[in-house]
Amino acid sequence: MIENLKFDDKGLIPAVLQDADTSKVLMVAYMNEEALKQTIETKKATFYSRSRQQLWVKGETSGNFMNVCQIRVDCDMDCLVVLVKPEGPACHTGKQSCFYRKIEDGSVKELTPEDEKADIDIVSQVQTVVLDRKVNPKEGSYTNYLFDKGIDKILKKVGEENAETIIAAKNNSKEEIQYETADLIYHLTVMLIDRGLRWSDIYEELKKRR
């Protein structure tokens, strides 16, 4: 496959990193053949720095590794899309994505929260917030309270919300079922992230069962 790719005259190919869970575009960098082979081997996004003229692993300094799930190739074989599970922000500014600005009315402006949420489903939005709390703790955050208390507390809450969802279903109250199921999904999200999983892992398991 690699030998069929169309690297440019400097031996490089652009690689677009995309969050495997949310489909959010995170960053763009370049790979040479060696960087691509290392990425495939280590499952850590690795690039070629044009300024330093050397390989670099995203996250080797910050700890914000980009764990590779899949590498896709465009129709012309001259560009890559790398689906990743990020361990932290992709941008050196601390932003989740390098693409946190937009052009509007001829000016460059920062994206609003509404812009950020536009193309992401609500479960992925919840997961994104929980992941951010894990990486960037916020004082007074209930999510951080759960992470600080540890897995036993998290599992206790999952159990409680599961029981409350069962009771809501037994009561045949749609409002109650809706409310308690939302609580259960949130606490399951915290549990998954604490255990090193994402909803995409669960989706993959469901796909296998079809």
XYZ file of C-alpha atoms in Angstrom:
210
model
C 0.000 0.000 0.000
C 2.712 2.492 1.001
C 4.586 2.114 -2.273
C 1.442 3.161 -4.166
C 1.030 6.421 -2.255
C 1.891 9.653 -4.060
C 4.414 11.485 -1.888
C 5.322 14.958 -3.117
C 8.717 15.925 -4.550
C 10.036 16.280 -0.975
C 8.859 12.811 -0.076
C 5.934 14.040 2.044
C 2.199 13.399 2.181
C -0.350 15.490 4.169
C -2.151 13.697 7.007
C -5.401 15.004 8.476
C -6.047 13.802 12.023
C -9.687 13.207 12.888
C -11.208 12.159 16.212
C -12.505 8.613 15.762
C -15.356 9.234 18.212
C -16.633 12.643 17.166
C -15.285 12.998 13.577
C -13.849 16.374 14.650
C -10.842 17.439 12.561
C -7.961 17.887 15.013
C -4.854 18.883 13.067
C -2.901 18.553 9.832
C 0.748 17.566 9.526
C 3.052 15.789 7.086
C 4.430 12.261 7.003
C 7.276 10.813 5.005
C 7.487 7.076 4.367
C 9.418 6.454 7.579
C 6.919 8.415 9.692
C 4.028 6.506 8.146
C 5.688 3.147 8.779
C 6.371 4.133 12.400
C 2.768 5.279 12.805
C 1.514 1.926 11.504
C 3.900 0.000 13.754
C 3.439 1.951 17.006
C -0.180 3.108 16.566
C 1.020 6.578 17.673
C 0.656 9.383 15.128
C 4.171 10.229 13.945
C 5.096 13.004 11.543
C 8.006 14.596 9.724
C 8.918 18.107 10.850
C 9.753 20.224 7.846
C 11.428 22.879 10.007
C 13.547 20.493 12.115
C 13.860 17.915 9.323
C 13.264 14.990 11.641
C 10.527 12.654 12.819
C 8.349 13.636 15.769
C 5.725 11.711 17.684
C 2.678 13.801 18.548
C 2.553 13.861 22.352
C 6.151 12.865 23.024
C 6.641 16.146 24.908
C 3.117 17.043 26.051
C 1.802 13.542 26.695
C -1.105 14.263 24.320
C -0.564 11.191 22.167
C -2.831 10.515 19.197
C -3.649 6.804 19.281
C -4.300 5.585 15.756
C -7.407 3.525 14.981
C -7.335 3.605 11.197
C -5.549 5.286 8.303
C -7.587 6.190 5.223
C -6.319 7.195 1.787
C -8.048 9.547 -0.640
C -8.947 8.658 -4.232
C -5.782 10.236 -5.675
C -3.564 8.448 -3.137
C -1.933 11.761 -2.186
C -3.566 12.547 1.166
C -4.271 10.622 4.379
C -6.995 10.818 7.012
C -5.850 9.341 10.307
C -8.621 8.376 12.732
C -7.339 8.705 16.276
C -8.291 8.567 19.921
C -6.549 11.608 21.432
C -5.118 11.480 24.950
C -5.361 15.252 25.204
C -5.628 18.451 23.148
C -4.262 18.268 19.619
C -3.278 21.942 19.470
C -0.189 23.395 21.174
C -2.445 26.219 22.443
C -4.344 23.731 24.600
C -7.358 23.734 22.294
C -8.910 20.383 21.482
C -8.423 21.057 17.763
C -6.037 23.265 15.817
C -9.111 24.388 13.860
C -10.698 26.558 16.532
C -11.210 29.628 14.339
C -13.432 30.462 11.381
C -13.613 33.103 8.660
C -16.770 35.151 9.035
C -17.589 38.413 7.248
C -14.007 38.618 6.017
C -12.532 38.328 9.540
C -10.961 35.466 11.457
C -12.972 34.722 14.592
C -12.872 32.061 17.275
C -15.516 29.349 17.058
C -18.476 29.645 19.405
C -19.642 26.712 21.570
C -22.567 26.372 19.143
C -20.130 26.042 16.220
C -18.185 23.372 18.100
C -21.295 21.329 18.829
C -22.925 21.629 15.428
C -21.705 18.365 13.917
C -21.238 16.257 17.053
C -23.913 14.011 18.534
C -24.820 14.583 22.174
C -23.192 11.410 23.551
C -19.922 12.444 21.888
C -20.345 15.943 23.334
C -20.728 14.471 26.833
C -17.690 12.258 26.264
C -15.639 15.235 25.065
C -16.457 17.174 28.245
C -15.650 14.178 30.471
C -12.341 13.647 28.645
C -11.488 17.326 29.074
C -12.210 17.110 32.817
C -9.868 14.099 33.016
C -7.055 16.016 31.310
C -7.864 19.504 32.660
C -9.480 19.149 36.110
C -11.906 21.892 37.031
C -12.562 22.910 40.628
C -16.099 22.100 41.712
C -16.670 19.695 38.804
C -18.808 16.666 39.677
C -16.967 14.697 36.994
C -13.634 15.432 38.669
C -15.162 14.498 42.023
C -15.941 11.057 40.580
C -12.468 10.651 39.065
C -10.870 11.714 42.368
C -12.954 9.229 44.368
C -11.943 6.414 42.053
C -13.494 3.420 40.359
C -15.421 2.117 43.378
C -17.372 5.378 43.643
C -17.915 5.495 39.886
C -19.229 1.917 39.833
C -21.488 2.618 42.787
C -23.061 5.487 40.838
C -23.415 3.322 37.716
C -25.208 0.726 39.841
C -27.494 3.316 41.423
C -28.412 4.882 38.088
C -28.990 1.448 36.565
C -31.392 0.564 39.401
C -33.188 3.895 39.058
C -33.580 3.335 35.305
C -35.097 -0.094 35.993
C -37.528 1.421 38.504
C -38.455 4.175 36.021
C -39.206 1.572 33.346
C -41.246 -0.446 35.840
C -43.223 2.698 36.692
C -43.836 3.175 32.959
C -43.061 6.890 33.223
C -41.531 8.206 29.990
C -40.231 11.358 31.699
C -38.638 9.325 34.454
C -37.137 6.824 31.990
C -35.718 9.685 29.909
C -34.164 11.393 32.928
C -32.702 8.267 34.541
C -31.356 6.860 31.265
C -29.521 10.159 30.635
C -27.979 9.885 34.131
C -26.967 6.285 33.411
C -25.325 7.168 30.085
C -23.352 9.992 31.726
C -22.052 7.739 34.526
C -21.270 4.961 32.038
C -19.245 7.519 30.060
C -17.211 8.395 33.155
C -16.640 4.693 33.863
C -15.541 3.961 30.288
C -13.043 6.817 30.227
C -11.700 5.903 33.665
C -11.100 2.355 32.378
C -9.405 3.582 29.188
C -12.323 3.022 26.812
C -14.466 5.243 24.591
C -17.956 4.876 23.185
C -16.347 4.029 19.833
C -15.039 0.818 21.441
C -18.598 -0.091 22.406
C -19.870 0.816 18.930
C -17.234 -1.496 17.427
C -18.403 -4.358 19.626
C -22.000 -3.722 18.595
C -20.968 -3.732 14.912
C -19.363 -7.154 15.384
C -22.652 -8.502 16.674
C -24.757 -7.410 13.708
